[in-house]
Amino acid sequence: MKAADIREKFLKFFESKGHTIVRSSSLVPGNDPTLLFVNSGMVQFKDVFLGTESRPYSRATTSQRSVRAGGKHNDLENVGYTARHHTFFEMLGNFSFGDYFKRDAIHYCWELLTKVYGLPADKLTVTVYQEDDEAFAIWENEIGVPKERIIRIGDNKGARYASDNFWTMGDTGPCGPCSEVFYDHGPEVWGGPPGSPEEDGDRFIEIWNLVFMQFNRDVQGNMTKLPKQSVDTGMGLERLAAVLQHVHSNYEIELFQTLIKAAARETATADLTNNSLKVIADH
Ligand code: SER
């Protein structure tokens, strides 16, 4: 399935669930001095989460152009070392502004992955924030994920709420516990499940992050409850494309191969065999 079809299916799925399709915002945030570049789909909705802006819809879906090359979410150091980082990417997302919360977010996620995209359930592992018994119970009892494949992740980054499973946009702003979905690319790829010593390998790749927006963090680090519980999800289009196109590296998906081949053709510096292109892609 081509990236364009994957994007279309995502947006149409959420439209069928009552979401308004909203255009990607500019990469440079319009009114947010805390960010140089948009780093995720929720940025254009930040004030809606905070309750200081209202929109004519309570459910939205986007495919947002994002850059992670500095600041709190910086992928730059990982480029060239992993199969999954490239600083500029598209983030597919669905958002609830005080409408549905954990239960529907998790059910929509599973339905889309397993029914629409047809991913085998046994290739998927999920994480929840250590204290989030509610999300754990939804995954286990309502979705039927075996509990060995629901991993609790606590404050593993040295401070309260500093966790792979507690998402913050930057130093301040809306934030909350999250639940992530990982795809297992198979034992031939090095890496281990989330929370294991080998988690940074490329075997188990995070494809989707469901954030349960509950707090606003101020400059002193104080957390106050948001006026409404909301949902912000983000799935890397290129990571999902790698899974659906049965390749391991994002650089091997059709979207990037087209660009890499065009660059090689225009610069005429590469031997245009598939093999050498793969070498370029791998590096
Ligand atoms: N904001 C979350 C993330 O970037 C989910 O969209 O992972």
GROMACS .gro file of C-alpha atoms and ligand atoms in nm:
model
  290
    1MET     CA    1   0.000   0.000   0.000
    2LYS     CA    2   0.144   0.336  -0.102
    3ALA     CA    3   0.196   0.610   0.156
    4ALA     CA    4  -0.074   0.821  -0.011
    5ASP     CA    5  -0.327   0.537   0.031
    6ILE     CA    6  -0.223   0.483   0.392
    7ARG     CA    7  -0.279   0.852   0.465
    8GLU     CA    8  -0.614   0.853   0.288
    9LYS     CA    9  -0.736   0.544   0.473
   10PHE     CA   10  -0.639   0.697   0.806
   11LEU     CA   11  -0.821   1.025   0.746
   12LYS     CA   12  -1.128   0.855   0.598
   13PHE     CA   13  -1.147   0.608   0.888
   14PHE     CA   14  -1.159   0.889   1.141
   15GLU     CA   15  -1.396   1.092   0.926
   16SER     CA   16  -1.631   0.791   0.937
   17LYS     CA   17  -1.605   0.813   1.319
   18GLY     CA   18  -1.722   1.175   1.324
   19HIS     CA   19  -1.385   1.354   1.296
   20THR     CA   20  -1.333   1.666   1.086
   21ILE     CA   21  -1.037   1.638   0.849
   22VAL     CA   22  -0.816   1.940   0.919
   23ARG     CA   23  -0.523   2.049   0.700
   24SER     CA   24  -0.168   2.017   0.824
   25SER     CA   25  -0.054   2.348   0.972
   26SER     CA   26   0.261   2.527   0.861
   27LEU     CA   27   0.585   2.376   0.991
   28VAL     CA   28   0.653   2.705   1.170
   29PRO     CA   29   0.396   2.744   1.446
   30GLY     CA   30   0.181   3.053   1.405
   31ASN     CA   31   0.153   3.169   1.763
   32ASP     CA   32   0.374   2.953   1.980
   33PRO     CA   33   0.704   3.102   2.095
   34THR     CA   34   0.795   2.780   2.279
   35LEU     CA   35   0.864   2.589   1.955
   36LEU     CA   36   1.076   2.666   1.650
   37PHE     CA   37   0.910   2.392   1.444
   38VAL     CA   38   0.590   2.195   1.479
   39ASN     CA   39   0.692   1.865   1.636
   40SER     CA   40   0.360   1.681   1.634
   41GLY     CA   41  -0.002   1.692   1.528
   42MET     CA   42  -0.127   1.843   1.852
   43VAL     CA   43   0.064   2.171   1.821
   44GLN     CA   44  -0.199   2.346   1.608
   45PHE     CA   45  -0.457   2.242   1.869
   46LYS     CA   46  -0.258   2.341   2.177
   47ASP     CA   47  -0.492   2.627   2.275
   48VAL     CA   48  -0.796   2.408   2.217
   49PHE     CA   49  -0.657   2.156   2.468
   50LEU     CA   50  -0.585   2.439   2.711
   51GLY     CA   51  -0.943   2.563   2.676
   52THR     CA   52  -0.848   2.912   2.551
   53GLU     CA   53  -0.961   2.852   2.191
   54SER     CA   54  -1.271   2.678   2.063
   55ARG     CA   55  -1.335   2.515   1.729
   56PRO     CA   56  -1.661   2.421   1.558
   57TYR     CA   57  -1.576   2.050   1.607
   58SER     CA   58  -1.482   1.831   1.904
   59ARG     CA   59  -1.310   1.560   1.695
   60ALA     CA   60  -1.038   1.622   1.437
   61THR     CA   61  -0.796   1.421   1.226
   62THR     CA   62  -0.482   1.538   1.047
   63SER     CA   63  -0.169   1.435   0.866
   64GLN     CA   64   0.074   1.688   1.009
   65ARG     CA   65   0.417   1.775   0.867
   66SER     CA   66   0.656   1.768   1.162
   67VAL     CA   67   1.025   1.831   1.233
   68ARG     CA   68   1.220   1.692   1.526
   69ALA     CA   69   1.565   1.840   1.495
   70GLY     CA   70   1.606   2.023   1.824
   71GLY     CA   71   1.433   2.103   2.149
   72LYS     CA   72   1.256   1.847   2.363
   73HIS     CA   73   1.185   1.607   2.080
   74ASN     CA   74   1.509   1.582   1.887
   75ASP     CA   75   1.565   1.292   1.647
   76LEU     CA   76   1.875   1.441   1.485
   77GLU     CA   77   2.124   1.238   1.687
   78ASN     CA   78   1.951   0.915   1.580
   79VAL     CA   79   1.958   0.976   1.206
   80GLY     CA   80   2.194   0.733   1.039
   81TYR     CA   81   2.190   0.496   1.337
   82THR     CA   82   1.835   0.361   1.327
   83ALA     CA   83   1.593   0.248   1.058
   84ARG     CA   84   1.319   0.475   1.190
   85HIS     CA   85   1.445   0.832   1.245
   86HIS     CA   86   1.467   1.109   0.984
   87THR     CA   87   1.374   1.441   1.157
   88PHE     CA   88   1.112   1.545   0.898
   89PHE     CA   89   0.807   1.323   0.886
   90GLU     CA   90   0.430   1.316   0.864
   91MET     CA   91   0.231   1.241   1.173
   92LEU     CA   92  -0.115   1.092   1.135
   93GLY     CA   93  -0.339   1.184   1.427
   94ASN     CA   94  -0.686   1.183   1.571
   95PHE     CA   95  -0.791   1.429   1.838
   96SER     CA   96  -1.073   1.459   2.086
   97PHE     CA   97  -1.135   1.792   2.255
   98GLY     CA   98  -1.331   1.700   2.566
   99ASP     CA   99  -1.525   1.440   2.367
  100TYR     CA  100  -1.413   1.073   2.384
  101PHE     CA  101  -1.125   0.961   2.606
  102LYS     CA  102  -0.921   0.646   2.667
  103ARG     CA  103  -1.175   0.380   2.579
  104ASP     CA  104  -1.268   0.507   2.233
  105ALA     CA  105  -0.911   0.612   2.153
  106ILE     CA  106  -0.789   0.258   2.217
  107HIS     CA  107  -1.079   0.091   2.035
  108TYR     CA  108  -1.037   0.314   1.726
  109CYS     CA  109  -0.664   0.247   1.722
  110TRP     CA  110  -0.706  -0.129   1.732
  111GLU     CA  111  -0.986  -0.134   1.476
  112LEU     CA  112  -0.784   0.071   1.229
  113LEU     CA  113  -0.463  -0.127   1.272
  114THR     CA  114  -0.609  -0.476   1.264
  115LYS     CA  115  -0.923  -0.440   1.049
  116VAL     CA  116  -0.847  -0.159   0.804
  117TYR     CA  117  -0.471  -0.205   0.766
  118GLY     CA  118  -0.491  -0.578   0.845
  119LEU     CA  119  -0.195  -0.597   1.083
  120PRO     CA  120  -0.171  -0.930   1.267
  121ALA     CA  121  -0.263  -0.875   1.633
  122ASP     CA  122   0.016  -1.103   1.752
  123LYS     CA  123   0.279  -0.869   1.604
  124LEU     CA  124   0.160  -0.583   1.824
  125THR     CA  125   0.277  -0.498   2.176
  126VAL     CA  126   0.144  -0.206   2.379
  127THR     CA  127   0.270   0.004   2.667
  128VAL     CA  128   0.081   0.203   2.928
  129TYR     CA  129   0.197   0.450   3.192
  130GLN     CA  130   0.287   0.265   3.513
  131GLU     CA  131  -0.009   0.402   3.710
  132ASP     CA  132  -0.265   0.380   3.431
  133ASP     CA  133  -0.471   0.080   3.541
  134GLU     CA  134  -0.764   0.204   3.335
  135ALA     CA  135  -0.576   0.187   3.002
  136PHE     CA  136  -0.425  -0.149   3.102
  137ALA     CA  137  -0.773  -0.289   3.169
  138ILE     CA  138  -0.911  -0.163   2.837
  139TRP     CA  139  -0.626  -0.326   2.643
  140GLU     CA  140  -0.656  -0.651   2.836
  141ASN     CA  141  -1.029  -0.695   2.889
  142GLU     CA  142  -1.191  -0.511   2.599
  143ILE     CA  143  -0.933  -0.548   2.322
  144GLY     CA  144  -0.799  -0.886   2.433
  145VAL     CA  145  -0.426  -0.814   2.422
  146PRO     CA  146  -0.253  -1.081   2.634
  147LYS     CA  147  -0.119  -0.921   2.951
  148GLU     CA  148   0.238  -1.030   2.873
  149ARG     CA  149   0.220  -0.791   2.577
  150ILE     CA  150   0.093  -0.495   2.782
  151ILE     CA  151   0.399  -0.334   2.936
  152ARG     CA  152   0.384  -0.075   3.213
  153ILE     CA  153   0.646   0.199   3.185
  154GLY     CA  154   0.703   0.429   3.484
  155ASP     CA  155   0.904   0.746   3.537
  156ASN     CA  156   1.216   0.613   3.363
  157LYS     CA  157   1.378   0.947   3.287
  158GLY     CA  158   1.482   1.061   3.631
  159ALA     CA  159   1.195   1.279   3.753
  160ARG     CA  160   0.826   1.266   3.836
  161TYR     CA  161   0.629   1.234   3.510
  162ALA     CA  162   0.952   1.208   3.311
  163SER     CA  163   0.868   0.892   3.123
  164ASP     CA  164   0.845   0.739   2.777
  165ASN     CA  165   0.478   0.700   2.867
  166PHE     CA  166   0.405   1.054   2.976
  167TRP     CA  167   0.398   1.290   2.679
  168THR     CA  168   0.479   1.660   2.696
  169MET     CA  169   0.502   1.885   2.395
  170GLY     CA  170   0.785   2.091   2.542
  171ASP     CA  171   0.879   2.226   2.882
  172THR     CA  172   0.532   2.372   2.923
  173GLY     CA  173   0.187   2.307   2.783
  174PRO     CA  174  -0.074   2.033   2.770
  175CYS     CA  175   0.048   1.685   2.859
  176GLY     CA  176  -0.060   1.349   2.993
  177PRO     CA  177   0.001   0.976   3.024
  178CYS     CA  178   0.021   0.782   2.702
  179SER     CA  179  -0.014   0.435   2.561
  180GLU     CA  180   0.206   0.329   2.270
  181VAL     CA  181   0.170   0.055   2.011
  182PHE     CA  182   0.481  -0.129   1.887
  183TYR     CA  183   0.516  -0.351   1.581
  184ASP     CA  184   0.751  -0.649   1.600
  185HIS     CA  185   0.965  -0.660   1.284
  186GLY     CA  186   1.079  -1.011   1.376
  187PRO     CA  187   1.369  -1.190   1.546
  188GLU     CA  188   1.608  -1.136   1.255
  189VAL     CA  189   1.621  -0.767   1.354
  190TRP     CA  190   1.818  -0.673   1.667
  191GLY     CA  191   1.618  -0.520   1.952
  192GLY     CA  192   1.390  -0.597   2.244
  193PRO     CA  193   1.043  -0.499   2.363
  194PRO     CA  194   0.986  -0.160   2.527
  195GLY     CA  195   1.126  -0.146   2.879
  196SER     CA  196   1.395  -0.409   2.805
  197PRO     CA  197   1.769  -0.333   2.783
  198GLU     CA  198   1.754  -0.379   2.403
  199GLU     CA  199   1.453  -0.148   2.352
  200ASP     CA  200   1.650   0.100   2.138
  201GLY     CA  201   1.704  -0.160   1.867
  202ASP     CA  202   1.489  -0.166   1.555
  203ARG     CA  203   1.299  -0.489   1.619
  204PHE     CA  204   1.007  -0.342   1.815
  205ILE     CA  205   0.919  -0.011   1.655
  206GLU     CA  206   0.674   0.234   1.807
  207ILE     CA  207   0.415   0.308   1.543
  208TRP     CA  208   0.142   0.490   1.733
  209ASN     CA  209   0.123   0.698   2.047
  210LEU     CA  210  -0.210   0.763   2.217
  211VAL     CA  211  -0.184   1.054   2.459
  212PHE     CA  212  -0.452   1.106   2.719
  213MET     CA  213  -0.429   1.483   2.769
  214GLN     CA  214  -0.508   1.567   3.127
  215PHE     CA  215  -0.269   1.836   3.255
  216ASN     CA  216  -0.110   2.170   3.173
  217ARG     CA  217   0.250   2.211   3.287
  218ASP     CA  218   0.367   2.563   3.371
  219VAL     CA  219   0.722   2.704   3.373
  220GLN     CA  220   0.775   2.600   3.735
  221GLY     CA  221   0.681   2.244   3.643
  222ASN     CA  222   0.346   2.260   3.825
  223MET     CA  223   0.076   2.041   3.672
  224THR     CA  224  -0.283   2.160   3.674
  225LYS     CA  225  -0.580   1.967   3.543
  226LEU     CA  226  -0.705   2.069   3.200
  227PRO     CA  227  -1.064   2.191   3.181
  228LYS     CA  228  -1.154   1.884   2.973
  229GLN     CA  229  -0.994   1.543   2.932
  230SER     CA  230  -0.885   1.506   2.572
  231VAL     CA  231  -0.703   1.278   2.329
  232ASP     CA  232  -0.403   1.344   2.105
  233THR     CA  233  -0.264   1.058   1.899
  234GLY     CA  234   0.028   1.040   1.663
  235MET     CA  235   0.137   0.771   1.419
  236GLY     CA  236   0.439   0.809   1.194
  237LEU     CA  237   0.320   0.771   0.836
  238GLU     CA  238   0.661   0.646   0.723
  239ARG     CA  239   0.690   0.388   1.003
  240LEU     CA  240   0.347   0.249   0.922
  241ALA     CA  241   0.437   0.246   0.553
  242ALA     CA  242   0.748   0.038   0.629
  243VAL     CA  243   0.528  -0.217   0.806
  244LEU     CA  244   0.263  -0.226   0.532
  245GLN     CA  245   0.520  -0.236   0.251
  246HIS     CA  246   0.702  -0.525   0.423
  247VAL     CA  247   1.033  -0.345   0.449
  248HIS     CA  248   1.225  -0.283   0.763
  249SER     CA  249   1.374   0.062   0.718
  250ASN     CA  250   1.170   0.377   0.662
  251TYR     CA  251   1.424   0.468   0.394
  252GLU     CA  252   1.311   0.166   0.190
  253ILE     CA  253   0.948   0.275   0.159
  254GLU     CA  254   0.830   0.380  -0.185
  255LEU     CA  255   0.805   0.745  -0.083
  256PHE     CA  256   1.174   0.771   0.007
  257GLN     CA  257   1.298   0.537  -0.265
  258THR     CA  258   1.139   0.765  -0.524
  259LEU     CA  259   1.320   1.063  -0.374
  260ILE     CA  260   1.650   0.878  -0.333
  261LYS     CA  261   1.639   0.753  -0.692
  262ALA     CA  262   1.554   1.100  -0.821
  263ALA     CA  263   1.840   1.253  -0.622
  264ALA     CA  264   2.079   0.988  -0.749
  265ARG     CA  265   1.964   1.044  -1.106
  266GLU     CA  266   1.998   1.422  -1.085
  267THR     CA  267   2.336   1.418  -0.917
  268ALA     CA  268   2.452   1.120  -1.126
  269THR     CA  269   2.686   1.024  -0.847
  270ALA     CA  270   2.543   0.684  -0.772
  271ASP     CA  271   2.540   0.356  -0.951
  272LEU     CA  272   2.167   0.309  -1.009
  273THR     CA  273   2.145  -0.055  -0.918
  274ASN     CA  274   1.900  -0.162  -0.656
  275ASN     CA  275   2.184  -0.281  -0.445
  276SER     CA  276   2.367   0.048  -0.426
  277LEU     CA  277   2.040   0.231  -0.365
  278LYS     CA  278   1.978   0.003  -0.074
  279VAL     CA  279   2.323   0.088   0.056
  280ILE     CA  280   2.236   0.457   0.030
  281ALA     CA  281   1.908   0.387   0.207
  282ASP     CA  282   2.079   0.194   0.484
  283HIS     CA  283   2.314   0.481   0.557
  284SER     N1  284   0.181   1.418   2.072
  284SER     C1  285   0.208   1.277   2.071
  284SER     C2  286   0.337   1.243   2.003
  284SER     O1  287   0.393   1.328   1.939
  284SER     C3  288   0.096   1.205   2.003
  284SER     O2  289   0.060   1.273   1.889
  284SER     O3  290   0.382   1.133   2.013
   0.00000   0.00000   0.00000
